Amino acid sequence: MHCPFCRHPDSRVVDSRTTDDGTSIRRRRQCPDCSRRFTTVETASLMVIKRSGVTEPFSRSKVISGVRKACQGRPVTEDALAKLGQRVEEALRATGSAELTTHDVGLAILGPLQELDLVAYLRFASVYKAFDTLEDFETAIAELRDGRPHPHECEPGGTPAVVPVPASAAD
């Protein structure tokens, strides 16, 4: 790390701390040449490969913006959107992959959005999954009512995740 004051090519780490949200590390450094101190912030990069093949950095604000459109007119607070954005980013980072596709990002959004608001979930899913007919909506609604696992609710290897069955469905 070059010193921003004298451009010396080295520095010594004096202190390291994680940031409040835990997604980056703040380091306090000191230049061995001029003895001045400066701060750096390190984050692990997470890149998204778009359908066009272009790669860009992951943006939590883009996730929130897209979900906000699906939640328009729904009783969803900005705080809930921020929490959803954080959950999506944490899920994507937990995959351990430095590059993800837009498809992966969409799948990561569907689960938390379904928990947040079913109407917003259907709106988002209709665009994300490219619903073409009323039958596509009917199928999605029937799956929600039946509590059947959706493709995004599968465990690694394609095994359906355990989904609780409502008591009325067990009768």
PDB file of N, CA and C in Angstrom, residues 43-136:
ATOM      1  N   THR A  43     -12.756  -4.319   1.041  1.00  0.00           N
ATOM      2  CA  THR A  43     -13.981  -5.086   0.848  1.00  0.00           C
ATOM      3  C   THR A  43     -13.705  -6.191  -0.166  1.00  0.00           C
ATOM      4  N   ALA A  44     -14.388  -7.306  -0.005  1.00  0.00           N
ATOM      5  CA  ALA A  44     -14.284  -8.387  -0.973  1.00  0.00           C
ATOM      6  C   ALA A  44     -15.186  -8.032  -2.146  1.00  0.00           C
ATOM      7  N   SER A  45     -14.625  -8.079  -3.335  1.00  0.00           N
ATOM      8  CA  SER A  45     -15.433  -7.698  -4.491  1.00  0.00           C
ATOM      9  C   SER A  45     -16.387  -8.823  -4.854  1.00  0.00           C
ATOM     10  N   LEU A  46     -17.562  -8.459  -5.261  1.00  0.00           N
ATOM     11  CA  LEU A  46     -18.597  -9.387  -5.696  1.00  0.00           C
ATOM     12  C   LEU A  46     -19.076  -8.867  -7.038  1.00  0.00           C
ATOM     13  N   MET A  47     -18.834  -9.631  -8.087  1.00  0.00           N
ATOM     14  CA  MET A  47     -19.152  -9.185  -9.444  1.00  0.00           C
ATOM     15  C   MET A  47     -20.375  -9.933  -9.967  1.00  0.00           C
ATOM     16  N   VAL A  48     -21.174  -9.222 -10.780  1.00  0.00           N
ATOM     17  CA  VAL A  48     -22.368  -9.797 -11.383  1.00  0.00           C
ATOM     18  C   VAL A  48     -22.173  -9.830 -12.895  1.00  0.00           C
ATOM     19  N   ILE A  49     -22.399 -10.999 -13.475  1.00  0.00           N
ATOM     20  CA  ILE A  49     -22.302 -11.161 -14.921  1.00  0.00           C
ATOM     21  C   ILE A  49     -23.707 -10.989 -15.484  1.00  0.00           C
ATOM     22  N   LYS A  50     -23.886  -9.948 -16.278  1.00  0.00           N
ATOM     23  CA  LYS A  50     -25.192  -9.647 -16.849  1.00  0.00           C
ATOM     24  C   LYS A  50     -25.460 -10.542 -18.060  1.00  0.00           C
ATOM     25  N   ARG A  51     -26.701 -10.567 -18.511  1.00  0.00           N
ATOM     26  CA  ARG A  51     -27.072 -11.407 -19.660  1.00  0.00           C
ATOM     27  C   ARG A  51     -26.268 -11.064 -20.902  1.00  0.00           C
ATOM     28  N   SER A  52     -25.896  -9.808 -21.053  1.00  0.00           N
ATOM     29  CA  SER A  52     -25.124  -9.367 -22.212  1.00  0.00           C
ATOM     30  C   SER A  52     -23.665  -9.810 -22.136  1.00  0.00           C
ATOM     31  N   GLY A  53     -23.252 -10.356 -20.987  1.00  0.00           N
ATOM     32  CA  GLY A  53     -21.876 -10.775 -20.806  1.00  0.00           C
ATOM     33  C   GLY A  53     -21.025  -9.746 -20.094  1.00  0.00           C
ATOM     34  N   VAL A  54     -21.560  -8.547 -19.915  1.00  0.00           N
ATOM     35  CA  VAL A  54     -20.843  -7.474 -19.209  1.00  0.00           C
ATOM     36  C   VAL A  54     -20.799  -7.820 -17.723  1.00  0.00           C
ATOM     37  N   THR A  55     -19.661  -7.552 -17.109  1.00  0.00           N
ATOM     38  CA  THR A  55     -19.499  -7.796 -15.680  1.00  0.00           C
ATOM     39  C   THR A  55     -19.451  -6.452 -14.966  1.00  0.00           C
ATOM     40  N   GLU A  56     -20.193  -6.349 -13.862  1.00  0.00           N
ATOM     41  CA  GLU A  56     -20.194  -5.118 -13.067  1.00  0.00           C
ATOM     42  C   GLU A  56     -20.235  -5.479 -11.591  1.00  0.00           C
ATOM     43  N   PRO A  57     -19.809  -4.569 -10.724  1.00  0.00           N
ATOM     44  CA  PRO A  57     -19.839  -4.843  -9.280  1.00  0.00           C
ATOM     45  C   PRO A  57     -21.279  -5.007  -8.783  1.00  0.00           C
ATOM     46  N   PHE A  58     -21.460  -5.909  -7.816  1.00  0.00           N
ATOM     47  CA  PHE A  58     -22.772  -6.087  -7.198  1.00  0.00           C
ATOM     48  C   PHE A  58     -23.182  -4.781  -6.537  1.00  0.00           C
ATOM     49  N   SER A  59     -24.462  -4.451  -6.664  1.00  0.00           N
ATOM     50  CA  SER A  59     -24.972  -3.229  -6.060  1.00  0.00           C
ATOM     51  C   SER A  59     -26.223  -3.552  -5.248  1.00  0.00           C
ATOM     52  N   ARG A  60     -26.101  -3.417  -3.929  1.00  0.00           N
ATOM     53  CA  ARG A  60     -27.256  -3.648  -3.060  1.00  0.00           C
ATOM     54  C   ARG A  60     -28.358  -2.646  -3.389  1.00  0.00           C
ATOM     55  N   SER A  61     -27.977  -1.424  -3.754  1.00  0.00           N
ATOM     56  CA  SER A  61     -28.978  -0.398  -4.069  1.00  0.00           C
ATOM     57  C   SER A  61     -29.771  -0.774  -5.326  1.00  0.00           C
ATOM     58  N   LYS A  62     -29.154  -1.480  -6.278  1.00  0.00           N
ATOM     59  CA  LYS A  62     -29.892  -1.932  -7.463  1.00  0.00           C
ATOM     60  C   LYS A  62     -30.921  -2.998  -7.085  1.00  0.00           C
ATOM     61  N   VAL A  63     -30.546  -3.877  -6.167  1.00  0.00           N
ATOM     62  CA  VAL A  63     -31.474  -4.901  -5.686  1.00  0.00           C
ATOM     63  C   VAL A  63     -32.670  -4.222  -5.030  1.00  0.00           C
ATOM     64  N   ILE A  64     -32.387  -3.271  -4.146  1.00  0.00           N
ATOM     65  CA  ILE A  64     -33.459  -2.573  -3.427  1.00  0.00           C
ATOM     66  C   ILE A  64     -34.331  -1.805  -4.405  1.00  0.00           C
ATOM     67  N   SER A  65     -33.734  -1.173  -5.394  1.00  0.00           N
ATOM     68  CA  SER A  65     -34.495  -0.417  -6.393  1.00  0.00           C
ATOM     69  C   SER A  65     -35.443  -1.322  -7.175  1.00  0.00           C
ATOM     70  N   GLY A  66     -34.960  -2.481  -7.588  1.00  0.00           N
ATOM     71  CA  GLY A  66     -35.805  -3.425  -8.321  1.00  0.00           C
ATOM     72  C   GLY A  66     -36.940  -3.956  -7.473  1.00  0.00           C
ATOM     73  N   VAL A  67     -36.645  -4.266  -6.217  1.00  0.00           N
ATOM     74  CA  VAL A  67     -37.678  -4.779  -5.322  1.00  0.00           C
ATOM     75  C   VAL A  67     -38.667  -3.672  -4.965  1.00  0.00           C
ATOM     76  N   ARG A  68     -38.173  -2.433  -4.849  1.00  0.00           N
ATOM     77  CA  ARG A  68     -39.047  -1.304  -4.535  1.00  0.00           C
ATOM     78  C   ARG A  68     -40.150  -1.168  -5.601  1.00  0.00           C
ATOM     79  N   LYS A  69     -39.799  -1.393  -6.857  1.00  0.00           N
ATOM     80  CA  LYS A  69     -40.790  -1.319  -7.938  1.00  0.00           C
ATOM     81  C   LYS A  69     -41.870  -2.386  -7.760  1.00  0.00           C
ATOM     82  N   ALA A  70     -41.461  -3.583  -7.365  1.00  0.00           N
ATOM     83  CA  ALA A  70     -42.425  -4.656  -7.136  1.00  0.00           C
ATOM     84  C   ALA A  70     -43.297  -4.365  -5.917  1.00  0.00           C
ATOM     85  N   CYS A  71     -42.767  -3.593  -4.967  1.00  0.00           N
ATOM     86  CA  CYS A  71     -43.488  -3.281  -3.725  1.00  0.00           C
ATOM     87  C   CYS A  71     -44.303  -1.993  -3.815  1.00  0.00           C
ATOM     88  N   GLN A  72     -44.300  -1.366  -4.975  1.00  0.00           N
ATOM     89  CA  GLN A  72     -45.019  -0.093  -5.124  1.00  0.00           C
ATOM     90  C   GLN A  72     -46.495  -0.261  -4.751  1.00  0.00           C
ATOM     91  N   GLY A  73     -46.960   0.595  -3.855  1.00  0.00           N
ATOM     92  CA  GLY A  73     -48.353   0.543  -3.406  1.00  0.00           C
ATOM     93  C   GLY A  73     -48.608  -0.515  -2.351  1.00  0.00           C
ATOM     94  N   ARG A  74     -47.587  -1.212  -1.906  1.00  0.00           N
ATOM     95  CA  ARG A  74     -47.723  -2.248  -0.892  1.00  0.00           C
ATOM     96  C   ARG A  74     -47.248  -1.693   0.454  1.00  0.00           C
ATOM     97  N   PRO A  75     -47.714  -2.279   1.561  1.00  0.00           N
ATOM     98  CA  PRO A  75     -47.306  -1.786   2.882  1.00  0.00           C
ATOM     99  C   PRO A  75     -45.921  -2.301   3.279  1.00  0.00           C
ATOM    100  N   VAL A  76     -44.907  -1.900   2.512  1.00  0.00           N
ATOM    101  CA  VAL A  76     -43.529  -2.327   2.766  1.00  0.00           C
ATOM    102  C   VAL A  76     -42.701  -1.075   3.055  1.00  0.00           C
ATOM    103  N   THR A  77     -41.998  -1.083   4.184  1.00  0.00           N
ATOM    104  CA  THR A  77     -41.223   0.088   4.596  1.00  0.00           C
ATOM    105  C   THR A  77     -39.832   0.089   3.951  1.00  0.00           C
ATOM    106  N   GLU A  78     -39.212   1.251   3.950  1.00  0.00           N
ATOM    107  CA  GLU A  78     -37.839   1.369   3.441  1.00  0.00           C
ATOM    108  C   GLU A  78     -36.888   0.528   4.291  1.00  0.00           C
ATOM    109  N   ASP A  79     -37.172   0.450   5.592  1.00  0.00           N
ATOM    110  CA  ASP A  79     -36.346  -0.361   6.479  1.00  0.00           C
ATOM    111  C   ASP A  79     -36.412  -1.839   6.082  1.00  0.00           C
ATOM    112  N   ALA A  80     -37.612  -2.310   5.753  1.00  0.00           N
ATOM    113  CA  ALA A  80     -37.779  -3.701   5.329  1.00  0.00           C
ATOM    114  C   ALA A  80     -37.041  -3.955   4.014  1.00  0.00           C
ATOM    115  N   LEU A  81     -37.068  -2.973   3.111  1.00  0.00           N
ATOM    116  CA  LEU A  81     -36.338  -3.107   1.839  1.00  0.00           C
ATOM    117  C   LEU A  81     -34.830  -3.166   2.095  1.00  0.00           C
ATOM    118  N   ALA A  82     -34.354  -2.336   3.014  1.00  0.00           N
ATOM    119  CA  ALA A  82     -32.923  -2.329   3.340  1.00  0.00           C
ATOM    120  C   ALA A  82     -32.504  -3.672   3.934  1.00  0.00           C
ATOM    121  N   LYS A  83     -33.335  -4.228   4.799  1.00  0.00           N
ATOM    122  CA  LYS A  83     -33.032  -5.530   5.400  1.00  0.00           C
ATOM    123  C   LYS A  83     -33.039  -6.626   4.338  1.00  0.00           C
ATOM    124  N   LEU A  84     -33.982  -6.548   3.402  1.00  0.00           N
ATOM    125  CA  LEU A  84     -34.025  -7.519   2.315  1.00  0.00           C
ATOM    126  C   LEU A  84     -32.747  -7.420   1.479  1.00  0.00           C
ATOM    127  N   GLY A  85     -32.323  -6.210   1.162  1.00  0.00           N
ATOM    128  CA  GLY A  85     -31.095  -6.015   0.398  1.00  0.00           C
ATOM    129  C   GLY A  85     -29.891  -6.607   1.110  1.00  0.00           C
ATOM    130  N   GLN A  86     -29.837  -6.423   2.420  1.00  0.00           N
ATOM    131  CA  GLN A  86     -28.738  -6.970   3.204  1.00  0.00           C
ATOM    132  C   GLN A  86     -28.783  -8.495   3.198  1.00  0.00           C
ATOM    133  N   ARG A  87     -29.977  -9.075   3.355  1.00  0.00           N
ATOM    134  CA  ARG A  87     -30.119 -10.540   3.341  1.00  0.00           C
ATOM    135  C   ARG A  87     -29.672 -11.114   2.005  1.00  0.00           C
ATOM    136  N   VAL A  88     -30.058 -10.438   0.909  1.00  0.00           N
ATOM    137  CA  VAL A  88     -29.689 -10.912  -0.426  1.00  0.00           C
ATOM    138  C   VAL A  88     -28.169 -10.872  -0.577  1.00  0.00           C
ATOM    139  N   GLU A  89     -27.559  -9.755  -0.186  1.00  0.00           N
ATOM    140  CA  GLU A  89     -26.098  -9.649  -0.311  1.00  0.00           C
ATOM    141  C   GLU A  89     -25.400 -10.694   0.543  1.00  0.00           C
ATOM    142  N   GLU A  90     -25.866 -10.906   1.764  1.00  0.00           N
ATOM    143  CA  GLU A  90     -25.249 -11.906   2.636  1.00  0.00           C
ATOM    144  C   GLU A  90     -25.367 -13.304   2.038  1.00  0.00           C
ATOM    145  N   ALA A  91     -26.534 -13.609   1.459  1.00  0.00           N
ATOM    146  CA  ALA A  91     -26.736 -14.921   0.836  1.00  0.00           C
ATOM    147  C   ALA A  91     -25.801 -15.105  -0.355  1.00  0.00           C
ATOM    148  N   LEU A  92     -25.643 -14.061  -1.144  1.00  0.00           N
ATOM    149  CA  LEU A  92     -24.762 -14.154  -2.314  1.00  0.00           C
ATOM    150  C   LEU A  92     -23.301 -14.296  -1.890  1.00  0.00           C
ATOM    151  N   ARG A  93     -22.893 -13.554  -0.876  1.00  0.00           N
ATOM    152  CA  ARG A  93     -21.508 -13.656  -0.394  1.00  0.00           C
ATOM    153  C   ARG A  93     -21.258 -15.024   0.236  1.00  0.00           C
ATOM    154  N   ALA A  94     -22.287 -15.598   0.855  1.00  0.00           N
ATOM    155  CA  ALA A  94     -22.146 -16.904   1.501  1.00  0.00           C
ATOM    156  C   ALA A  94     -21.902 -18.024   0.490  1.00  0.00           C
ATOM    157  N   THR A  95     -22.205 -17.793  -0.775  1.00  0.00           N
ATOM    158  CA  THR A  95     -21.936 -18.813  -1.790  1.00  0.00           C
ATOM    159  C   THR A  95     -20.446 -19.016  -1.972  1.00  0.00           C
ATOM    160  N   GLY A  96     -19.656 -18.004  -1.605  1.00  0.00           N
ATOM    161  CA  GLY A  96     -18.210 -18.099  -1.747  1.00  0.00           C
ATOM    162  C   GLY A  96     -17.713 -17.797  -3.142  1.00  0.00           C
ATOM    163  N   SER A  97     -18.612 -17.488  -4.036  1.00  0.00           N
ATOM    164  CA  SER A  97     -18.236 -17.184  -5.415  1.00  0.00           C
ATOM    165  C   SER A  97     -18.009 -15.685  -5.574  1.00  0.00           C
ATOM    166  N   ALA A  98     -16.955 -15.324  -6.313  1.00  0.00           N
ATOM    167  CA  ALA A  98     -16.652 -13.913  -6.546  1.00  0.00           C
ATOM    168  C   ALA A  98     -17.455 -13.356  -7.716  1.00  0.00           C
ATOM    169  N   GLU A  99     -17.949 -14.252  -8.583  1.00  0.00           N
ATOM    170  CA  GLU A  99     -18.752 -13.832  -9.737  1.00  0.00           C
ATOM    171  C   GLU A  99     -20.054 -14.608  -9.745  1.00  0.00           C
ATOM    172  N   LEU A 100     -21.143 -13.883  -9.907  1.00  0.00           N
ATOM    173  CA  LEU A 100     -22.477 -14.479  -9.957  1.00  0.00           C
ATOM    174  C   LEU A 100     -23.204 -13.954 -11.185  1.00  0.00           C
ATOM    175  N   THR A 101     -24.195 -14.691 -11.631  1.00  0.00           N
ATOM    176  CA  THR A 101     -25.002 -14.230 -12.758  1.00  0.00           C
ATOM    177  C   THR A 101     -26.204 -13.451 -12.237  1.00  0.00           C
ATOM    178  N   THR A 102     -26.842 -12.701 -13.117  1.00  0.00           N
ATOM    179  CA  THR A 102     -28.064 -11.993 -12.725  1.00  0.00           C
ATOM    180  C   THR A 102     -29.137 -12.998 -12.315  1.00  0.00           C
ATOM    181  N   HIS A 103     -29.089 -14.201 -12.900  1.00  0.00           N
ATOM    182  CA  HIS A 103     -30.031 -15.257 -12.524  1.00  0.00           C
ATOM    183  C   HIS A 103     -29.849 -15.629 -11.050  1.00  0.00           C
ATOM    184  N   ASP A 104     -28.591 -15.755 -10.616  1.00  0.00           N
ATOM    185  CA  ASP A 104     -28.301 -16.065  -9.214  1.00  0.00           C
ATOM    186  C   ASP A 104     -28.833 -14.977  -8.286  1.00  0.00           C
ATOM    187  N   VAL A 105     -28.662 -13.723  -8.707  1.00  0.00           N
ATOM    188  CA  VAL A 105     -29.140 -12.597  -7.900  1.00  0.00           C
ATOM    189  C   VAL A 105     -30.661 -12.648  -7.795  1.00  0.00           C
ATOM    190  N   GLY A 106     -31.335 -12.905  -8.914  1.00  0.00           N
ATOM    191  CA  GLY A 106     -32.795 -13.006  -8.916  1.00  0.00           C
ATOM    192  C   GLY A 106     -33.294 -14.105  -8.001  1.00  0.00           C
ATOM    193  N   LEU A 107     -32.632 -15.264  -8.044  1.00  0.00           N
ATOM    194  CA  LEU A 107     -33.022 -16.365  -7.160  1.00  0.00           C
ATOM    195  C   LEU A 107     -32.839 -15.991  -5.693  1.00  0.00           C
ATOM    196  N   ALA A 108     -31.775 -15.256  -5.403  1.00  0.00           N
ATOM    197  CA  ALA A 108     -31.516 -14.847  -4.021  1.00  0.00           C
ATOM    198  C   ALA A 108     -32.566 -13.848  -3.529  1.00  0.00           C
ATOM    199  N   ILE A 109     -33.173 -13.112  -4.439  1.00  0.00           N
ATOM    200  CA  ILE A 109     -34.202 -12.131  -4.072  1.00  0.00           C
ATOM    201  C   ILE A 109     -35.539 -12.805  -3.802  1.00  0.00           C
ATOM    202  N   LEU A 110     -35.891 -13.831  -4.570  1.00  0.00           N
ATOM    203  CA  LEU A 110     -37.228 -14.428  -4.494  1.00  0.00           C
ATOM    204  C   LEU A 110     -37.612 -14.927  -3.101  1.00  0.00           C
ATOM    205  N   GLY A 111     -36.716 -15.626  -2.423  1.00  0.00           N
ATOM    206  CA  GLY A 111     -37.046 -16.166  -1.093  1.00  0.00           C
ATOM    207  C   GLY A 111     -37.395 -15.090  -0.076  1.00  0.00           C
ATOM    208  N   PRO A 112     -36.486 -14.125   0.165  1.00  0.00           N
ATOM    209  CA  PRO A 112     -36.808 -13.077   1.132  1.00  0.00           C
ATOM    210  C   PRO A 112     -38.007 -12.223   0.726  1.00  0.00           C
ATOM    211  N   LEU A 113     -38.197 -12.016  -0.579  1.00  0.00           N
ATOM    212  CA  LEU A 113     -39.333 -11.214  -1.035  1.00  0.00           C
ATOM    213  C   LEU A 113     -40.643 -11.954  -0.800  1.00  0.00           C
ATOM    214  N   GLN A 114     -40.632 -13.264  -0.964  1.00  0.00           N
ATOM    215  CA  GLN A 114     -41.836 -14.054  -0.697  1.00  0.00           C
ATOM    216  C   GLN A 114     -42.232 -13.937   0.769  1.00  0.00           C
ATOM    217  N   GLU A 115     -41.241 -13.922   1.657  1.00  0.00           N
ATOM    218  CA  GLU A 115     -41.517 -13.766   3.092  1.00  0.00           C
ATOM    219  C   GLU A 115     -42.017 -12.355   3.411  1.00  0.00           C
ATOM    220  N   LEU A 116     -41.537 -11.374   2.662  1.00  0.00           N
ATOM    221  CA  LEU A 116     -41.874  -9.980   2.924  1.00  0.00           C
ATOM    222  C   LEU A 116     -43.286  -9.626   2.478  1.00  0.00           C
ATOM    223  N   ASP A 117     -43.633  -9.965   1.226  1.00  0.00           N
ATOM    224  CA  ASP A 117     -44.946  -9.583   0.691  1.00  0.00           C
ATOM    225  C   ASP A 117     -45.260 -10.459  -0.520  1.00  0.00           C
ATOM    226  N   LEU A 118     -46.341 -11.234  -0.432  1.00  0.00           N
ATOM    227  CA  LEU A 118     -46.676 -12.179  -1.505  1.00  0.00           C
ATOM    228  C   LEU A 118     -47.056 -11.492  -2.815  1.00  0.00           C
ATOM    229  N   VAL A 119     -47.746 -10.354  -2.736  1.00  0.00           N
ATOM    230  CA  VAL A 119     -48.121  -9.641  -3.964  1.00  0.00           C
ATOM    231  C   VAL A 119     -46.868  -9.102  -4.656  1.00  0.00           C
ATOM    232  N   ALA A 120     -45.970  -8.525  -3.882  1.00  0.00           N
ATOM    233  CA  ALA A 120     -44.718  -8.029  -4.450  1.00  0.00           C
ATOM    234  C   ALA A 120     -43.905  -9.187  -5.023  1.00  0.00           C
ATOM    235  N   TYR A 121     -43.936 -10.333  -4.334  1.00  0.00           N
ATOM    236  CA  TYR A 121     -43.249 -11.523  -4.831  1.00  0.00           C
ATOM    237  C   TYR A 121     -43.791 -11.918  -6.204  1.00  0.00           C
ATOM    238  N   LEU A 122     -45.114 -11.958  -6.341  1.00  0.00           N
ATOM    239  CA  LEU A 122     -45.718 -12.326  -7.633  1.00  0.00           C
ATOM    240  C   LEU A 122     -45.368 -11.313  -8.719  1.00  0.00           C
ATOM    241  N   ARG A 123     -45.354 -10.045  -8.366  1.00  0.00           N
ATOM    242  CA  ARG A 123     -44.975  -9.015  -9.348  1.00  0.00           C
ATOM    243  C   ARG A 123     -43.542  -9.229  -9.815  1.00  0.00           C
ATOM    244  N   PHE A 124     -42.637  -9.421  -8.862  1.00  0.00           N
ATOM    245  CA  PHE A 124     -41.233  -9.608  -9.200  1.00  0.00           C
ATOM    246  C   PHE A 124     -41.043 -10.900  -9.991  1.00  0.00           C
ATOM    247  N   ALA A 125     -41.671 -11.979  -9.527  1.00  0.00           N
ATOM    248  CA  ALA A 125     -41.538 -13.275 -10.194  1.00  0.00           C
ATOM    249  C   ALA A 125     -42.099 -13.231 -11.614  1.00  0.00           C
ATOM    250  N   SER A 126     -43.161 -12.456 -11.810  1.00  0.00           N
ATOM    251  CA  SER A 126     -43.763 -12.400 -13.154  1.00  0.00           C
ATOM    252  C   SER A 126     -42.802 -11.784 -14.159  1.00  0.00           C
ATOM    253  N   VAL A 127     -41.995 -10.844 -13.722  1.00  0.00           N
ATOM    254  CA  VAL A 127     -41.003 -10.242 -14.608  1.00  0.00           C
ATOM    255  C   VAL A 127     -39.767 -11.137 -14.673  1.00  0.00           C
ATOM    256  N   TYR A 128     -39.281 -11.570 -13.517  1.00  0.00           N
ATOM    257  CA  TYR A 128     -38.052 -12.361 -13.445  1.00  0.00           C
ATOM    258  C   TYR A 128     -38.198 -13.685 -14.196  1.00  0.00           C
ATOM    259  N   LYS A 129     -39.346 -14.351 -14.005  1.00  0.00           N
ATOM    260  CA  LYS A 129     -39.570 -15.647 -14.649  1.00  0.00           C
ATOM    261  C   LYS A 129     -40.270 -15.509 -15.996  1.00  0.00           C
ATOM    262  N   ALA A 130     -40.506 -14.270 -16.434  1.00  0.00           N
ATOM    263  CA  ALA A 130     -41.110 -13.975 -17.742  1.00  0.00           C
ATOM    264  C   ALA A 130     -42.446 -14.694 -17.936  1.00  0.00           C
ATOM    265  N   PHE A 131     -43.386 -14.419 -17.024  1.00  0.00           N
ATOM    266  CA  PHE A 131     -44.724 -14.981 -17.179  1.00  0.00           C
ATOM    267  C   PHE A 131     -45.318 -14.469 -18.489  1.00  0.00           C
ATOM    268  N   ASP A 132     -45.878 -15.383 -19.293  1.00  0.00           N
ATOM    269  CA  ASP A 132     -46.467 -15.013 -20.584  1.00  0.00           C
ATOM    270  C   ASP A 132     -47.987 -15.096 -20.588  1.00  0.00           C
ATOM    271  N   THR A 133     -48.537 -15.929 -19.710  1.00  0.00           N
ATOM    272  CA  THR A 133     -49.980 -16.179 -19.746  1.00  0.00           C
ATOM    273  C   THR A 133     -50.569 -16.096 -18.347  1.00  0.00           C
ATOM    274  N   LEU A 134     -51.880 -16.074 -18.306  1.00  0.00           N
ATOM    275  CA  LEU A 134     -52.565 -16.103 -17.023  1.00  0.00           C
ATOM    276  C   LEU A 134     -52.286 -17.414 -16.288  1.00  0.00           C
ATOM    277  N   GLU A 135     -52.085 -18.473 -17.059  1.00  0.00           N
ATOM    278  CA  GLU A 135     -51.797 -19.777 -16.447  1.00  0.00           C
ATOM    279  C   GLU A 135     -50.495 -19.730 -15.642  1.00  0.00           C
ATOM    280  N   ASP A 136     -49.526 -18.934 -16.101  1.00  0.00           N
ATOM    281  CA  ASP A 136     -48.278 -18.791 -15.351  1.00  0.00           C
ATOM    282  C   ASP A 136     -48.552 -18.193 -13.975  1.00  0.00           C
TER     283      ASP A 136
END
